[in-house]
Amino acid sequence: MRKNKTFAGIIIVLALIWPPLLFAGITITAIDVGQGDAVLVSHESYAVLIDGGRLADPGADYLRDNGISNIHLIVATHAHADHIGGLVGVLNRKDVDKVLYNGQTHTTLTFERFIDAILDSDAVYHEPKRGESFEFGEMEIQILHPEGSAADYDDHLHDKNIVVRIIYGDFAAVISGDIERDGELEILASGVDVSAQVLELGHHGSSTSGHPKWIRAVNPKFAFWQAAEGNQYGHPHRETLATLNRYGIEAKGTGTHGTITITGQKDGIFSINTSRSPDSDSLREACIDINTAGLSELTEIVHIGKARAKMIIKGRPWGSVNELTRIRGIGAGHLQDIIDQGIVCE
Amino acid sequence: MNNQYAVIDKISEGVATLLVGQDETEMIIGLEKLSADVKEGDWLEMDENGNFIASPDTTRKRRRDIRSKLDKLRKRKE
């Protein structure tokens, strides 16, 4: 009896030190690191960090504040500074068992510091290939991209970005890094299973990523992006959010919602918590409402110049986008182009 | 006399993200301000007029040195 009480006490103390022990399952945390990516995946006592943001401290500070001293796996998706900069601090401050990187050479000081930090650590280094998987308890990390080492590849760094699928029972999540549309289609062409309840949008929600075929294939219930609010790149882009809107996929971003924590269970059920709650509906804002948009916003729609934008304003209210055929010159073909563009609210 | 160096970290969406100086401060500029043949990883030198000029020797040396470090990592026993 006394032994049981002691054991329960130890568990409570451990749970206070290591929050994931408070509940069963898997947690995927999109850490708010400003304009950059950092995703922490926790299951039991295992910790996997996918990218670390650009700055040295936010990622490492988050790990410290959550009592994580050992990282079992780091996945550095590619060499851009907004993904690997923060990993230098993590490698210097934490015990890291293994680092996955695609092997491509970059010439920035940040990248050199990242490589130096791995060399100075005791971490195992590995360049993964599509189809490989890594198990941590009941959690599995599958490599969807690239097809193999990018050590001899010298084109754009996004092309060979590592994309992973995390599996825990019937729950799955895809973390995209900065993969772009060609990469997404290459993954689909390879025939690997990409289905997941949760999707991290590629390249901070940029329109360079998020091909509709990719989004349909992953078929997520929830998508998130990692980008600073008001960033100079305009991330996330309207086209990507409109695609999610069209498919009825809930979405949130670190720029608007702060750190996002997804807790998944073996039966596929998951819940979402955010550190901030914005007032507005970001997905609704992402599309152009033909009943309220201004002239310049309407001209972002394909086949809509100033003259037709004025006609749209004059013709309000509109019951649906399909009614735009009432405007001179907008036939069935143009209407389909407008729908396919995906930026008009439905 | 000491010109400022920068490296192109990223080219995407019509802009280049440069990392400037030893602390690699981020600077985003339009691609039209750089020569058409620049690539990610190219090192640039800023002249007295504020123009960025490609520095191919620095780029080659950086690429060779860092490739060598990566090769060292690959030789590490897994």
Tab-separated table of C-alpha atoms in Angstrom:
chain	number	residue	atom	x	y	z
A	1	MET	CA	0.000	0.000	0.000
A	2	ARG	CA	2.797	2.334	1.043
A	3	LYS	CA	4.744	1.353	-2.104
A	4	ASN	CA	1.720	2.328	-4.257
A	5	LYS	CA	1.515	5.742	-2.576
A	6	THR	CA	5.231	6.303	-3.123
A	7	PHE	CA	4.905	5.304	-6.776
A	8	ALA	CA	1.926	7.636	-7.271
A	9	GLY	CA	3.904	10.445	-5.652
A	10	ILE	CA	6.815	9.896	-8.013
A	11	ILE	CA	4.465	9.963	-11.007
A	12	ILE	CA	2.874	13.251	-9.838
A	13	VAL	CA	6.279	14.866	-9.320
A	14	LEU	CA	7.482	13.618	-12.719
A	15	ALA	CA	4.292	14.879	-14.341
A	16	LEU	CA	4.844	18.335	-12.882
A	17	ILE	CA	8.396	18.362	-14.214
A	18	TRP	CA	7.452	16.817	-17.564
A	19	PRO	CA	3.927	17.983	-18.563
A	20	PRO	CA	3.281	15.370	-21.303
A	21	LEU	CA	3.116	12.731	-18.569
A	22	LEU	CA	-0.069	14.397	-17.315
A	23	PHE	CA	-1.956	12.850	-20.224
A	24	ALA	CA	-1.532	9.933	-22.543
A	25	GLY	CA	-0.994	10.507	-26.220
A	26	ILE	CA	1.175	12.652	-28.387
A	27	THR	CA	1.626	16.420	-28.426
A	28	ILE	CA	2.690	18.455	-31.419
A	29	THR	CA	3.635	21.989	-30.476
A	30	ALA	CA	4.182	24.697	-33.075
A	31	ILE	CA	6.364	27.015	-31.023
A	32	ASP	CA	5.881	30.723	-31.691
A	33	VAL	CA	9.398	31.661	-32.802
A	34	GLY	CA	8.391	34.619	-34.994
A	35	GLN	CA	9.184	34.228	-38.704
A	36	GLY	CA	10.468	30.662	-38.727
A	37	ASP	CA	9.566	27.069	-37.968
A	38	ALA	CA	9.998	25.078	-34.751
A	39	VAL	CA	7.814	22.065	-33.982
A	40	LEU	CA	8.227	19.973	-30.844
A	41	VAL	CA	6.764	16.462	-30.875
A	42	SER	CA	6.427	14.778	-27.475
A	43	HIS	CA	5.296	11.295	-26.536
A	44	GLU	CA	5.908	9.703	-23.153
A	45	SER	CA	9.439	10.880	-22.286
A	46	TYR	CA	10.468	11.216	-25.956
A	47	ALA	CA	11.095	14.603	-27.528
A	48	VAL	CA	11.581	15.238	-31.248
A	49	LEU	CA	12.343	18.759	-32.465
A	50	ILE	CA	11.673	19.634	-36.088
A	51	ASP	CA	13.546	22.872	-36.887
A	52	GLY	CA	14.374	25.518	-34.310
A	53	GLY	CA	13.425	28.932	-35.721
A	54	ARG	CA	15.950	31.614	-36.666
A	55	LEU	CA	16.999	33.148	-33.379
A	56	ALA	CA	19.163	31.392	-30.827
A	57	ASP	CA	16.904	31.620	-27.796
A	58	PRO	CA	13.126	31.189	-28.296
A	59	GLY	CA	13.227	27.471	-29.136
A	60	ALA	CA	15.804	26.558	-26.494
A	61	ASP	CA	13.987	28.722	-23.912
A	62	TYR	CA	10.717	26.914	-24.648
A	63	LEU	CA	12.431	23.564	-24.066
A	64	ARG	CA	13.957	24.828	-20.809
A	65	ASP	CA	10.631	26.243	-19.587
A	66	ASN	CA	9.012	22.848	-20.242
A	67	GLY	CA	11.710	20.897	-18.472
A	68	ILE	CA	13.078	19.183	-21.571
A	69	SER	CA	16.801	18.501	-21.300
A	70	ASN	CA	17.172	15.603	-23.725
A	71	ILE	CA	16.163	15.698	-27.384
A	72	HIS	CA	15.967	12.238	-28.907
A	73	LEU	CA	15.816	13.462	-32.477
A	74	ILE	CA	16.353	16.768	-34.259
A	75	VAL	CA	15.063	17.063	-37.820
A	76	ALA	CA	16.586	20.039	-39.654
A	77	THR	CA	14.309	20.269	-42.677
A	78	HIS	CA	16.688	22.403	-44.772
A	79	ALA	CA	19.484	24.954	-44.408
A	80	HIS	CA	17.663	28.298	-44.406
A	81	ALA	CA	18.403	30.361	-41.310
A	82	ASP	CA	14.762	30.657	-40.214
A	83	HIS	CA	14.738	26.883	-39.689
A	84	ILE	CA	18.202	26.021	-38.377
A	85	GLY	CA	19.398	29.187	-36.593
A	86	GLY	CA	17.721	28.239	-33.318
A	87	LEU	CA	19.022	24.666	-33.493
A	88	VAL	CA	22.527	25.946	-32.737
A	89	GLY	CA	21.395	26.994	-29.249
A	90	VAL	CA	19.542	23.710	-28.749
A	91	LEU	CA	22.591	21.640	-29.742
A	92	ASN	CA	24.807	23.733	-27.454
A	93	ARG	CA	22.440	23.631	-24.456
A	94	LYS	CA	20.743	20.214	-24.647
A	95	ASP	CA	21.684	16.555	-24.947
A	96	VAL	CA	20.773	15.498	-28.471
A	97	ASP	CA	20.824	11.838	-29.521
A	98	LYS	CA	20.440	12.136	-33.286
A	99	VAL	CA	20.250	14.776	-36.036
A	100	LEU	CA	18.584	14.260	-39.409
A	101	TYR	CA	19.577	16.654	-42.208
A	102	ASN	CA	19.422	16.274	-45.988
A	103	GLY	CA	23.158	16.888	-46.471
A	104	GLN	CA	22.940	19.870	-48.831
A	105	THR	CA	25.756	22.439	-48.495
A	106	HIS	CA	24.915	26.072	-47.704
A	107	THR	CA	27.445	28.857	-47.200
A	108	THR	CA	25.939	31.090	-44.500
A	109	LEU	CA	27.665	31.579	-41.163
A	110	THR	CA	24.445	30.374	-39.515
A	111	PHE	CA	24.639	27.089	-41.398
A	112	GLU	CA	28.327	26.674	-40.557
A	113	ARG	CA	27.532	27.274	-36.865
A	114	PHE	CA	24.814	24.615	-37.094
A	115	ILE	CA	27.259	22.070	-38.574
A	116	ASP	CA	29.918	23.046	-36.008
A	117	ALA	CA	27.385	22.521	-33.205
A	118	ILE	CA	26.637	18.977	-34.447
A	119	LEU	CA	30.365	18.253	-34.742
A	120	ASP	CA	30.894	19.504	-31.174
A	121	SER	CA	28.030	17.374	-29.838
A	122	ASP	CA	27.764	13.635	-29.318
A	123	ALA	CA	24.743	13.443	-31.615
A	124	VAL	CA	24.546	10.831	-34.356
A	125	TYR	CA	24.249	12.442	-37.805
A	126	HIS	CA	22.133	10.873	-40.553
A	127	GLU	CA	20.873	11.870	-44.017
A	128	PRO	CA	17.510	10.111	-44.353
A	129	LYS	CA	15.685	8.875	-47.417
A	130	ARG	CA	12.034	8.448	-48.307
A	131	GLY	CA	10.529	5.383	-46.641
A	132	GLU	CA	12.817	5.350	-43.613
A	133	SER	CA	11.161	5.516	-40.222
A	134	PHE	CA	12.240	6.127	-36.656
A	135	GLU	CA	10.344	4.754	-33.657
A	136	PHE	CA	10.039	6.296	-30.215
A	137	GLY	CA	7.770	4.233	-28.012
A	138	GLU	CA	4.463	4.011	-29.853
A	139	MET	CA	5.290	7.039	-32.018
A	140	GLU	CA	6.788	6.679	-35.483
A	141	ILE	CA	8.462	9.365	-37.612
A	142	GLN	CA	8.292	8.502	-41.327
A	143	ILE	CA	10.362	10.261	-43.986
A	144	LEU	CA	8.230	11.367	-46.954
A	145	HIS	CA	10.880	13.522	-48.668
A	146	PRO	CA	13.526	13.744	-50.079
A	147	GLU	CA	14.140	10.501	-51.926
A	148	GLY	CA	17.712	10.385	-50.604
A	149	SER	CA	20.704	12.462	-49.553
A	150	ALA	CA	20.980	15.924	-51.129
A	151	ALA	CA	24.736	16.124	-50.547
A	152	ASP	CA	25.410	16.683	-54.264
A	153	TYR	CA	22.359	18.839	-54.974
A	154	ASP	CA	23.090	22.526	-55.521
A	155	ASP	CA	19.785	24.062	-56.596
A	156	HIS	CA	17.086	25.678	-54.459
A	157	LEU	CA	17.192	24.625	-50.810
A	158	HIS	CA	13.460	24.039	-50.603
A	159	ASP	CA	13.552	21.283	-53.245
A	160	LYS	CA	15.061	18.634	-50.942
A	161	ASN	CA	13.428	19.840	-47.717
A	162	ILE	CA	12.747	16.967	-45.319
A	163	VAL	CA	9.018	16.260	-44.911
A	164	VAL	CA	7.918	13.899	-42.146
A	165	ARG	CA	4.727	12.082	-41.228
A	166	ILE	CA	4.237	11.430	-37.541
A	167	ILE	CA	2.116	8.430	-36.618
A	168	TYR	CA	0.621	7.485	-33.265
A	169	GLY	CA	-2.065	4.794	-33.527
A	170	ASP	CA	-4.741	6.165	-35.856
A	171	PHE	CA	-3.490	9.723	-35.424
A	172	ALA	CA	-1.097	11.229	-37.965
A	173	ALA	CA	0.417	14.629	-38.715
A	174	VAL	CA	2.511	15.851	-41.646
A	175	ILE	CA	5.174	18.470	-40.971
A	176	SER	CA	6.153	20.110	-44.246
A	177	GLY	CA	8.982	22.560	-43.492
A	178	ASP	CA	9.387	24.673	-46.635
A	179	ILE	CA	8.505	22.076	-49.251
A	180	GLU	CA	7.032	23.733	-52.340
A	181	ARG	CA	4.401	22.549	-54.811
A	182	ASP	CA	6.762	20.526	-57.035
A	183	GLY	CA	8.028	18.690	-53.975
A	184	GLU	CA	4.496	18.044	-52.760
A	185	LEU	CA	3.584	16.546	-56.134
A	186	GLU	CA	6.787	14.458	-56.132
A	187	ILE	CA	5.786	12.976	-52.781
A	188	LEU	CA	2.323	12.145	-54.130
A	189	ALA	CA	3.839	10.563	-57.246
A	190	SER	CA	5.980	8.304	-55.036
A	191	GLY	CA	2.786	6.668	-53.746
A	192	VAL	CA	3.561	6.966	-50.024
A	193	ASP	CA	0.681	7.390	-47.595
A	194	VAL	CA	0.384	11.090	-46.725
A	195	SER	CA	-3.010	11.071	-45.009
A	196	ALA	CA	-3.098	12.924	-41.718
A	197	GLN	CA	-5.499	14.686	-39.389
A	198	VAL	CA	-3.036	17.557	-38.966
A	199	LEU	CA	-0.935	19.326	-41.611
A	200	GLU	CA	1.720	21.945	-41.171
A	201	LEU	CA	1.417	24.096	-44.286
A	202	GLY	CA	4.607	24.284	-46.323
A	203	HIS	CA	6.757	27.440	-46.440
A	204	HIS	CA	4.869	29.345	-43.739
A	205	GLY	CA	1.584	29.162	-45.678
A	206	SER	CA	3.096	30.646	-48.847
A	207	SER	CA	1.351	30.211	-52.188
A	208	THR	CA	4.568	28.516	-53.374
A	209	SER	CA	3.237	25.547	-51.355
A	210	GLY	CA	-0.125	23.993	-50.598
A	211	HIS	CA	-0.992	22.532	-54.019
A	212	PRO	CA	-4.715	21.647	-53.951
A	213	LYS	CA	-3.848	18.032	-54.902
A	214	TRP	CA	-1.504	17.832	-51.903
A	215	ILE	CA	-4.064	19.320	-49.516
A	216	ARG	CA	-6.715	16.910	-50.835
A	217	ALA	CA	-4.384	13.918	-50.489
A	218	VAL	CA	-3.334	14.724	-46.924
A	219	ASN	CA	-6.991	15.503	-46.211
A	220	PRO	CA	-6.352	17.176	-42.845
A	221	LYS	CA	-9.003	18.309	-40.423
A	222	PHE	CA	-6.665	20.973	-39.081
A	223	ALA	CA	-3.793	22.893	-40.674
A	224	PHE	CA	-1.345	25.348	-39.164
A	225	TRP	CA	1.319	27.715	-40.416
A	226	GLN	CA	4.296	29.253	-38.673
A	227	ALA	CA	4.999	32.886	-39.493
A	228	ALA	CA	5.382	36.190	-37.681
A	229	GLU	CA	2.399	38.518	-37.741
A	230	GLY	CA	2.933	41.282	-40.318
A	231	ASN	CA	5.968	39.575	-41.851
A	232	GLN	CA	7.467	41.112	-45.016
A	233	TYR	CA	6.708	38.034	-47.123
A	234	GLY	CA	2.946	38.342	-46.572
A	235	HIS	CA	2.775	34.806	-45.095
A	236	PRO	CA	0.364	33.121	-44.992
A	237	HIS	CA	-0.817	33.861	-48.513
A	238	ARG	CA	-4.434	34.346	-49.406
A	239	GLU	CA	-4.428	31.582	-52.049
A	240	THR	CA	-3.346	28.929	-49.569
A	241	LEU	CA	-5.841	29.956	-46.920
A	242	ALA	CA	-8.585	30.125	-49.540
A	243	THR	CA	-7.791	26.522	-50.540
A	244	LEU	CA	-8.240	25.465	-46.906
A	245	ASN	CA	-11.435	27.497	-46.714
A	246	ARG	CA	-12.753	25.784	-49.836
A	247	TYR	CA	-12.159	22.336	-48.323
A	248	GLY	CA	-13.551	23.343	-44.916
A	249	ILE	CA	-10.252	22.789	-43.110
A	250	GLU	CA	-9.799	24.612	-39.811
A	251	ALA	CA	-6.534	26.558	-39.683
A	252	LYS	CA	-4.516	28.631	-37.264
A	253	GLY	CA	-1.082	30.240	-37.329
A	254	THR	CA	1.536	31.148	-34.769
A	255	GLY	CA	1.472	34.787	-35.922
A	256	THR	CA	-2.150	35.153	-34.899
A	257	HIS	CA	-2.579	32.421	-32.272
A	258	GLY	CA	0.873	32.201	-30.669
A	259	THR	CA	2.154	28.761	-29.726
A	260	ILE	CA	-0.225	26.047	-30.961
A	261	THR	CA	-0.426	22.715	-29.141
A	262	ILE	CA	-2.175	19.718	-30.693
A	263	THR	CA	-2.801	16.699	-28.498
A	264	GLY	CA	-3.517	13.498	-30.401
A	265	GLN	CA	-4.882	10.183	-29.155
A	266	LYS	CA	-4.446	6.677	-30.523
A	267	ASP	CA	-8.015	6.606	-31.839
A	268	GLY	CA	-7.277	9.633	-34.039
A	269	ILE	CA	-9.125	12.148	-31.870
A	270	PHE	CA	-7.195	15.334	-31.225
A	271	SER	CA	-7.598	18.699	-29.514
A	272	ILE	CA	-6.017	22.102	-30.154
A	273	ASN	CA	-4.861	24.722	-27.665
A	274	THR	CA	-3.333	28.093	-28.488
A	275	SER	CA	-1.515	30.622	-26.329
A	276	ARG	CA	-3.454	33.529	-27.890
A	277	SER	CA	-6.995	33.975	-29.211
A	278	PRO	CA	-7.316	36.508	-32.020
A	279	ASP	CA	-10.618	38.367	-32.366
A	280	SER	CA	-11.119	37.785	-36.059
A	281	ASP	CA	-11.594	34.743	-38.229
A	282	SER	CA	-8.335	34.572	-40.163
A	283	LEU	CA	-9.686	32.183	-42.787
A	284	ARG	CA	-12.624	34.438	-43.537
A	285	GLU	CA	-10.261	37.401	-43.877
A	286	ALA	CA	-8.115	35.339	-46.203
A	287	CYS	CA	-10.679	35.230	-48.988
A	288	ILE	CA	-12.150	38.108	-50.946
A	289	ASP	CA	-15.798	38.738	-50.161
A	290	ILE	CA	-17.366	40.120	-53.340
A	291	ASN	CA	-20.042	41.809	-51.212
A	292	THR	CA	-17.630	43.832	-49.064
A	293	ALA	CA	-14.213	44.007	-50.787
A	294	GLY	CA	-12.844	47.298	-52.066
A	295	LEU	CA	-11.885	48.075	-55.661
A	296	SER	CA	-8.190	47.200	-55.424
A	297	GLU	CA	-8.907	43.969	-53.562
A	298	LEU	CA	-11.417	42.888	-56.221
A	299	THR	CA	-8.807	43.393	-58.966
A	300	GLU	CA	-6.754	40.590	-57.357
A	301	ILE	CA	-9.386	38.204	-58.769
A	302	VAL	CA	-8.482	36.694	-62.115
A	303	HIS	CA	-10.263	38.361	-65.101
A	304	ILE	CA	-11.361	41.261	-62.880
A	305	GLY	CA	-9.932	44.637	-63.844
A	306	LYS	CA	-11.061	48.021	-62.571
A	307	ALA	CA	-14.111	48.195	-64.853
A	308	ARG	CA	-15.450	44.793	-63.786
A	309	ALA	CA	-14.595	45.507	-60.135
A	310	LYS	CA	-16.818	48.599	-60.338
A	311	MET	CA	-19.591	46.429	-61.820
A	312	ILE	CA	-19.226	43.970	-58.919
A	313	ILE	CA	-19.571	46.817	-56.408
A	314	LYS	CA	-22.567	48.262	-58.304
A	315	GLY	CA	-24.236	44.834	-58.563
A	316	ARG	CA	-24.236	44.072	-54.804
A	317	PRO	CA	-25.555	42.117	-53.029
A	318	TRP	CA	-24.374	38.857	-54.650
A	319	GLY	CA	-25.881	35.559	-53.535
A	320	SER	CA	-22.865	33.499	-54.602
A	321	VAL	CA	-19.767	33.673	-56.771
A	322	ASN	CA	-21.693	31.836	-59.521
A	323	GLU	CA	-23.786	34.972	-60.095
A	324	LEU	CA	-20.721	36.792	-61.463
A	325	THR	CA	-21.756	35.519	-64.918
A	326	ARG	CA	-24.199	38.439	-64.835
A	327	ILE	CA	-21.201	40.685	-65.509
A	328	ARG	CA	-20.469	41.322	-69.151
A	329	GLY	CA	-17.570	39.194	-70.371
A	330	ILE	CA	-17.681	36.695	-67.490
A	331	GLY	CA	-18.831	33.421	-69.022
A	332	ALA	CA	-18.660	29.877	-67.717
A	333	GLY	CA	-14.938	29.591	-68.539
A	334	HIS	CA	-13.936	32.778	-66.724
A	335	LEU	CA	-16.167	31.827	-63.805
A	336	GLN	CA	-14.388	28.483	-63.511
A	337	ASP	CA	-11.014	30.294	-63.557
A	338	ILE	CA	-12.230	32.506	-60.709
A	339	ILE	CA	-13.405	29.506	-58.689
A	340	ASP	CA	-10.167	27.624	-59.396
A	341	GLN	CA	-8.073	30.597	-58.285
A	342	GLY	CA	-9.614	30.011	-54.894
A	343	ILE	CA	-9.365	33.485	-53.410
A	344	VAL	CA	-13.064	34.430	-53.556
A	345	CYS	CA	-15.121	33.562	-50.465
A	346	GLU	CA	-17.836	31.043	-51.138
B	1	MET	CA	37.598	50.823	-46.775
B	2	ASN	CA	36.218	47.705	-45.128
B	3	ASN	CA	33.304	46.744	-47.316
B	4	GLN	CA	30.304	44.993	-45.859
B	5	TYR	CA	29.754	41.353	-46.824
B	6	ALA	CA	26.439	39.600	-47.182
B	7	VAL	CA	25.332	36.130	-48.178
B	8	ILE	CA	22.139	35.154	-49.977
B	9	ASP	CA	20.347	32.831	-47.593
B	10	LYS	CA	17.165	32.501	-49.610
B	11	ILE	CA	15.648	33.450	-52.967
B	12	SER	CA	11.898	33.050	-53.067
B	13	GLU	CA	8.749	34.915	-54.060
B	14	GLY	CA	10.689	37.570	-56.018
B	15	VAL	CA	12.874	38.645	-53.120
B	16	ALA	CA	16.272	37.688	-51.762
B	17	THR	CA	16.867	37.286	-48.050
B	18	LEU	CA	20.407	38.421	-47.301
B	19	LEU	CA	22.315	37.825	-44.093
B	20	VAL	CA	24.616	40.779	-43.507
B	21	GLY	CA	27.821	40.947	-41.481
B	22	GLN	CA	29.167	38.656	-38.776
B	23	ASP	CA	25.877	38.577	-36.850
B	24	GLU	CA	23.983	37.831	-40.094
B	25	THR	CA	21.358	40.538	-39.724
B	26	GLU	CA	18.464	39.795	-42.064
B	27	MET	CA	17.836	42.112	-45.028
B	28	ILE	CA	15.141	41.486	-47.628
B	29	ILE	CA	15.663	43.075	-51.040
B	30	GLY	CA	14.025	42.822	-54.460
B	31	LEU	CA	15.751	40.514	-56.922
B	32	GLU	CA	16.018	43.392	-59.397
B	33	LYS	CA	18.745	44.838	-57.161
B	34	LEU	CA	20.972	41.802	-57.781
B	35	SER	CA	22.446	40.406	-60.970
B	36	ALA	CA	20.218	37.892	-62.719
B	37	ASP	CA	22.527	34.909	-62.220
B	38	VAL	CA	22.788	34.992	-58.419
B	39	LYS	CA	21.966	31.841	-56.448
B	40	GLU	CA	21.278	30.941	-52.853
B	41	GLY	CA	24.595	30.690	-51.025
B	42	ASP	CA	26.344	33.373	-53.128
B	43	TRP	CA	28.468	35.841	-51.175
B	44	LEU	CA	28.191	39.528	-52.050
B	45	GLU	CA	30.253	42.584	-51.263
B	46	MET	CA	28.610	45.980	-50.819
B	47	ASP	CA	30.458	48.743	-52.670
B	48	GLU	CA	30.662	52.395	-51.608
B	49	ASN	CA	27.408	53.150	-53.478
B	50	GLY	CA	25.479	50.486	-51.609
B	51	ASN	CA	25.397	48.058	-54.532
B	52	PHE	CA	25.867	44.359	-53.900
B	53	ILE	CA	28.546	42.828	-56.126
B	54	ALA	CA	29.017	39.062	-56.400
B	55	SER	CA	32.138	37.691	-54.736
B	56	PRO	CA	32.675	34.325	-56.441
B	57	ASP	CA	36.013	33.590	-54.758
B	58	THR	CA	34.465	33.944	-51.300
B	59	THR	CA	31.500	31.794	-52.367
B	60	ARG	CA	33.783	29.025	-53.694
B	61	LYS	CA	35.922	29.022	-50.550
B	62	ARG	CA	32.910	28.995	-48.229
B	63	ARG	CA	31.275	26.176	-50.193
B	64	ARG	CA	34.472	24.101	-50.154
B	65	ASP	CA	35.140	24.647	-46.430
B	66	ILE	CA	31.599	23.836	-45.336
B	67	ARG	CA	31.338	20.832	-47.665
B	68	SER	CA	34.466	19.546	-45.977
B	69	LYS	CA	32.817	19.879	-42.546
B	70	LEU	CA	29.751	18.018	-43.810
B	71	ASP	CA	32.003	15.264	-45.188
B	72	LYS	CA	33.542	14.996	-41.727
B	73	LEU	CA	30.073	14.551	-40.226
B	74	ARG	CA	29.215	11.858	-42.783
B	75	LYS	CA	32.326	9.905	-41.807
B	76	ARG	CA	31.225	9.848	-38.200
B	77	LYS	CA	30.105	6.384	-37.221
B	78	GLU	CA	26.334	6.195	-36.783
